[in-house]
Short mmCIF file of C-alpha atoms in Angstrom, two decimals:
data_model
loop_
_atom_site.label_atom_id
_atom_site.label_comp_id
_atom_site.label_asym_id
_atom_site.label_seq_id
_atom_site.Cartn_x
_atom_site.Cartn_y
_atom_site.Cartn_z
CA UNK A 634 -32.13 -3.66 83.28
CA UNK A 635 -33.55 -3.42 86.78
CA UNK A 636 -35.09 -0.18 88.00
CA UNK A 637 -36.50 0.41 91.46
CA UNK A 638 -38.98 3.30 91.99
CA UNK A 639 -39.72 4.47 95.53
CA UNK A 640 -42.46 6.73 96.94
CA UNK A 641 -44.02 7.32 100.38
CA UNK A 642 -46.93 4.91 100.00
CA UNK A 643 -45.67 1.87 98.07
CA UNK A 644 -42.68 0.10 96.56
CA UNK A 645 -42.95 -1.16 92.97
CA UNK A 646 -40.28 -3.40 91.43
CA UNK A 647 -40.03 -3.13 87.66
CA UNK A 648 -38.11 -5.49 85.32
CA UNK A 649 -37.19 -4.61 81.73
CA UNK A 650 -36.09 -7.74 79.89
CA UNK A 651 -33.97 -7.12 76.83
CA UNK A 652 -33.90 -9.97 74.29
CA UNK A 653 -30.94 -10.33 71.98
CA UNK A 654 -31.27 -11.81 68.48
CA UNK A 655 -30.89 -15.39 69.62
CA UNK A 656 -32.95 -18.48 68.80
CA UNK A 657 -32.64 -19.48 72.45
CA UNK A 658 -34.78 -16.46 73.38
CA UNK A 659 -37.81 -17.67 71.42
CA UNK A 660 -40.67 -18.73 73.67
CA UNK A 661 -43.26 -17.36 76.11
CA UNK A 662 -42.31 -14.95 78.90
CA UNK A 663 -44.41 -14.21 82.00
CA UNK A 664 -44.20 -10.94 83.89
CA UNK A 665 -45.58 -10.54 87.41
CA UNK A 666 -45.76 -7.10 89.07
CA UNK A 667 -46.72 -6.71 92.74
CA UNK A 668 -47.64 -3.50 94.54
CA UNK A 669 -46.77 -3.65 98.22
CA UNK A 670 -47.45 -1.56 101.30
CA UNK A 671 -44.56 -0.74 103.57
CA UNK A 672 -45.54 -3.64 105.83
CA UNK A 673 -45.14 -6.02 102.85
CA UNK A 674 -48.87 -6.80 102.63
CA UNK A 675 -49.86 -7.44 99.03
CA UNK A 676 -52.30 -4.89 97.70
CA UNK A 677 -52.39 -5.80 94.03
CA UNK A 678 -50.80 -8.31 91.62
CA UNK A 679 -50.65 -7.86 87.86
CA UNK A 680 -49.58 -10.69 85.57
CA UNK A 681 -48.81 -10.41 81.88
CA UNK A 682 -47.14 -12.57 79.24
CA UNK A 683 -45.60 -12.20 75.83
CA UNK A 684 -44.63 -14.82 73.24
CA UNK A 685 -41.51 -14.29 71.15
CA UNK A 686 -41.45 -16.51 68.06
CA UNK A 687 -39.68 -16.82 64.75
CA UNK A 688 -41.32 -15.43 61.67
CA UNK A 689 -43.52 -17.86 59.76
CA UNK A 690 -41.42 -17.68 56.61
CA UNK A 691 -38.86 -20.30 57.60
CA UNK A 692 -37.74 -22.00 54.42
CA UNK A 693 -36.02 -25.40 54.33
CA UNK A 694 -34.60 -26.81 51.10
CA UNK A 695 -32.82 -30.09 50.35
CA UNK A 696 -30.61 -30.62 47.31
CA UNK A 697 -28.92 -33.86 46.28
CA UNK A 698 -25.77 -34.81 44.44
CA UNK A 699 -24.15 -38.10 43.44
CA UNK A 700 -25.18 -41.62 42.54
CA UNK A 701 -27.77 -43.70 44.37
CA UNK A 702 -26.16 -47.00 43.43
CA UNK A 703 -24.71 -49.39 45.99
CA UNK A 704 -21.02 -48.72 46.56
CA UNK A 705 -21.20 -45.13 45.29
CA UNK A 706 -21.53 -41.87 47.27
CA UNK A 707 -24.64 -39.69 47.63
CA UNK A 708 -25.03 -36.34 49.40
CA UNK A 709 -28.05 -34.43 50.67
CA UNK A 710 -27.57 -30.77 51.57
CA UNK A 711 -30.06 -28.91 53.77
CA UNK A 712 -30.31 -25.11 53.68
CA UNK A 713 -32.36 -23.03 56.14
CA UNK A 714 -32.82 -19.28 55.75
CA UNK A 715 -32.06 -16.96 58.65
CA UNK A 716 -34.86 -15.08 60.43
CA UNK A 717 -33.92 -11.53 61.45
CA UNK A 718 -30.29 -12.57 61.13
CA UNK A 719 -30.91 -15.46 63.55
CA UNK A 720 -29.63 -18.94 62.63
CA UNK A 721 -31.92 -21.89 63.33
CA UNK A 722 -30.44 -25.30 64.08
CA UNK A 723 -30.46 -28.17 61.56
CA UNK A 724 -31.35 -31.77 62.39
CA UNK A 725 -31.31 -34.69 59.94
CA UNK A 726 -33.73 -37.60 60.41
CA UNK A 727 -34.34 -40.89 58.59
CA UNK A 728 -37.76 -42.51 58.89
CA UNK A 729 -38.51 -40.13 61.81
CA UNK A 730 -35.40 -41.18 63.76
CA UNK A 731 -32.58 -38.70 64.42
CA UNK A 732 -29.51 -39.62 62.37
CA UNK A 733 -26.24 -40.15 64.22
CA UNK A 734 -23.03 -39.95 62.22
CA UNK A 735 -21.30 -43.34 61.92
CA UNK A 736 -18.60 -43.74 59.28
CA UNK A 737 -18.65 -47.53 59.73
CA UNK A 738 -22.24 -47.45 58.42
CA UNK A 739 -21.47 -44.98 55.66
CA UNK A 740 -23.17 -41.98 57.33
CA UNK A 741 -21.28 -38.71 57.84
CA UNK A 742 -22.08 -35.03 58.26
CA UNK A 743 -20.33 -32.09 56.66
CA UNK A 744 -19.37 -28.96 58.57
CA UNK A 745 -22.10 -26.38 59.12
CA UNK A 746 -21.77 -23.63 56.53
CA UNK A 747 -23.20 -20.16 57.01
CA UNK A 748 -23.54 -16.97 55.01
CA UNK A 749 -25.41 -13.72 55.46
CA UNK A 750 -28.83 -15.20 54.69
CA UNK A 751 -28.75 -18.93 55.43
CA UNK A 752 -27.14 -21.88 57.19
CA UNK A 753 -26.61 -25.33 55.68
CA UNK A 754 -25.52 -28.82 56.69
CA UNK A 755 -24.74 -31.76 54.39
CA UNK A 756 -25.42 -35.45 54.99
CA UNK A 757 -23.29 -37.88 53.00
CA UNK A 758 -24.12 -41.55 52.43
CA UNK A 759 -21.17 -43.52 51.20
CA UNK A 760 -20.25 -46.04 50.29
CA UNK A 761 -23.98 -46.51 49.78
CA UNK A 762 -25.69 -49.57 51.23
CA UNK A 763 -29.12 -50.96 50.44
CA UNK A 764 -30.18 -50.13 54.00
CA UNK A 765 -29.76 -46.40 53.24
CA UNK A 766 -33.11 -46.53 51.46
CA UNK A 767 -35.70 -44.48 53.35
CA UNK A 768 -37.36 -41.12 53.93
CA UNK A 769 -34.97 -38.35 54.95
CA UNK A 770 -36.06 -35.15 56.67
CA UNK A 771 -34.20 -31.97 57.41
CA UNK A 772 -35.65 -29.99 60.33
CA UNK A 773 -35.12 -26.33 61.11
CA UNK A 774 -35.09 -26.50 64.88
CA UNK A 775 -35.56 -23.88 67.56
CA UNK A 776 -34.76 -25.56 70.85
CA UNK A 777 -37.11 -28.54 70.94
CA UNK A 778 -39.49 -27.04 68.37
CA UNK A 779 -39.47 -27.70 64.63
CA UNK A 780 -40.08 -24.47 62.70
CA UNK A 781 -39.73 -25.98 59.24
CA UNK A 782 -39.11 -29.28 57.50
CA UNK A 783 -38.16 -30.60 54.08
CA UNK A 784 -38.50 -34.29 53.24
CA UNK A 785 -37.08 -36.37 50.43
CA UNK A 786 -37.38 -40.06 49.58
CA UNK A 787 -34.12 -41.86 48.84
CA UNK A 788 -34.34 -45.20 47.04
CA UNK A 789 -31.03 -46.98 46.66
CA UNK A 790 -30.74 -48.81 43.36
CA UNK A 791 -30.03 -52.51 43.73
CA UNK A 792 -26.70 -53.36 42.10
CA UNK A 793 -26.82 -54.75 38.60
CA UNK A 794 -25.40 -58.25 38.56
CA UNK A 795 -25.25 -60.66 35.70
CA UNK A 796 -24.23 -64.24 35.16
CA UNK A 797 -23.07 -65.43 31.78
CA UNK A 798 -23.77 -68.99 30.78
CA UNK A 799 -22.21 -70.27 27.62
CA UNK A 800 -24.08 -71.36 25.64
CA UNK A 801 -27.45 -69.74 26.37
CA UNK A 802 -30.40 -69.87 26.02
CA UNK A 803 -30.34 -73.29 24.36
CA UNK A 804 -28.01 -75.97 23.07
CA UNK A 805 -28.65 -78.91 20.79
CA UNK A 806 -26.30 -81.88 21.16
CA UNK A 807 -26.09 -85.20 19.42
CA UNK A 808 -25.98 -88.42 21.38
CA UNK A 809 -22.46 -89.13 22.61
CA UNK A 810 -21.22 -85.57 21.97
CA UNK A 811 -19.07 -84.03 24.69
CA UNK A 812 -19.67 -80.45 25.87
CA UNK A 813 -18.77 -78.11 28.74
CA UNK A 814 -21.10 -75.42 30.09
CA UNK A 815 -19.25 -72.33 31.32
CA UNK A 816 -20.73 -70.05 33.99
CA UNK A 817 -19.20 -66.70 35.08
CA UNK A 818 -20.41 -63.96 37.45
CA UNK A 819 -20.04 -60.44 36.05
CA UNK A 820 -19.91 -58.10 39.04
CA UNK A 821 -19.17 -54.36 39.40
CA UNK A 822 -15.88 -53.56 41.13
CA UNK A 823 -17.59 -50.85 43.21
CA UNK A 824 -19.23 -53.60 45.27
CA UNK A 825 -15.93 -55.21 46.29
CA UNK A 826 -17.90 -58.43 45.71
CA UNK A 827 -17.20 -61.96 46.78
CA UNK A 828 -18.84 -64.98 45.19
CA UNK A 829 -19.89 -67.08 48.17
CA UNK A 830 -21.06 -70.09 46.17
CA UNK A 831 -21.96 -71.32 42.70
CA UNK A 832 -24.49 -74.13 42.39
CA UNK A 833 -25.72 -76.06 39.37
CA UNK A 834 -29.30 -77.27 38.94
CA UNK A 835 -30.91 -79.60 36.43
CA UNK A 836 -34.65 -79.09 36.10
CA UNK A 837 -34.73 -77.28 39.50
CA UNK A 838 -32.90 -80.14 41.28
CA UNK A 839 -29.34 -79.54 42.58
CA UNK A 840 -26.92 -81.18 40.19
CA UNK A 841 -23.70 -82.78 41.39
CA UNK A 842 -21.08 -84.20 39.14
CA UNK A 843 -17.36 -84.90 39.06
CA UNK A 844 -17.37 -82.76 35.95
CA UNK A 845 -17.97 -79.54 37.91
CA UNK A 846 -14.95 -77.30 38.51
CA UNK A 847 -15.50 -74.05 40.41
CA UNK A 848 -13.23 -71.08 41.07
CA UNK A 849 -14.99 -68.81 43.60
CA UNK A 850 -12.16 -66.26 43.60
CA UNK A 851 -12.67 -65.81 39.88
CA UNK A 852 -16.44 -66.20 40.07
CA UNK A 853 -16.51 -69.03 37.55
CA UNK A 854 -17.76 -72.59 37.34
CA UNK A 855 -17.66 -75.09 34.49
CA UNK A 856 -19.84 -78.15 34.05
CA UNK A 857 -18.38 -80.87 31.81
CA UNK A 858 -21.25 -83.03 30.62
CA UNK A 859 -18.99 -85.72 29.22
CA UNK A 860 -20.47 -87.82 26.45
CA UNK A 861 -24.13 -86.91 26.71
CA UNK A 862 -26.92 -89.44 26.94
CA UNK A 863 -30.60 -88.92 26.15
CA UNK A 864 -31.53 -88.62 29.84
CA UNK A 865 -29.18 -85.67 30.23
CA UNK A 866 -31.45 -83.42 28.20
CA UNK A 867 -33.12 -80.69 30.26
CA UNK A 868 -32.76 -77.22 31.73
CA UNK A 869 -29.39 -76.50 33.31
CA UNK A 870 -29.15 -73.51 35.63
CA UNK A 871 -26.11 -71.89 37.21
CA UNK A 872 -26.78 -69.92 40.43
CA UNK A 873 -24.27 -67.63 42.16
CA UNK A 874 -24.67 -66.27 45.68
CA UNK A 875 -22.83 -62.96 46.03
CA UNK A 876 -21.78 -61.06 49.15
CA UNK A 877 -20.41 -57.54 49.55
CA UNK A 878 -19.44 -55.30 52.48
CA UNK A 879 -22.04 -52.87 51.14
CA UNK A 880 -24.85 -55.41 51.10
CA UNK A 881 -26.36 -55.42 54.56
CA UNK A 882 -27.49 -58.40 56.57
CA UNK A 883 -30.94 -59.42 55.45
CA UNK A 884 -30.25 -58.84 51.76
CA UNK A 885 -29.27 -61.66 49.44
CA UNK A 886 -27.77 -61.21 46.01
CA UNK A 887 -28.45 -64.23 43.85
CA UNK A 888 -27.96 -64.34 40.11
CA UNK A 889 -28.75 -67.18 37.76
CA UNK A 890 -28.89 -68.17 34.13
CA UNK A 891 -30.39 -71.19 32.38
CA UNK A 892 -29.78 -73.05 29.17
CA UNK A 893 -31.98 -75.74 27.63
CA UNK A 894 -30.10 -78.77 26.33
CA UNK A 895 -31.68 -81.13 23.89
CA UNK A 896 -30.09 -84.42 22.87
CA UNK A 897 -30.90 -86.12 19.61
#
């Protein structure tokens, strides 16, 4: 509201600033009042300021729901209380970097929900990737200022993979006996896994033989030893390299199993 007061000696201009209940109004305001003669020569200047800020009882809470295993879905929900019926903004960050929704990377936001006392915003990770591991923060923001923060550490569990080797852990053969070692990758369907390769080793050295038959689609490999000789005794290891759309670049999934063969 603007009000102009006139008298014979001077003209004073007065401003009354009315602030609505809006977060955008928080900040510092400066008021300058000048008293002027009729010839517009400044006689006196008065300057004042006032700071409008949110109450100090901003509360930020983060709750979680779901599984933290690769390929599953995990949600974090941030709730911020209202101050004098004013809603603060919500910003999600990971490792101090603002999160941008990207469904191709398994990162999405839920719609902002609001009731009489609070406002909330959910962050969903899914399908979960190993790279989702990190420190997540929910900020209650007022313009460029952070009035409150809640932080939670999210550690994504590495997928459980196993490789069966039959027999294991040891096998005793007689000279001239024929035997086949059978190796199979046991992988969770939630990974949508692909077995990239299966390699055999004997005493840590890659082992090649016409007796090896591998089915990558089925995640299996068999090693036919034929009629064993004494020199074929040793540790035989089957190693599978596994890939998944939920295993990010820079992570390798390798599983192995070993059996000790003795020949007598």
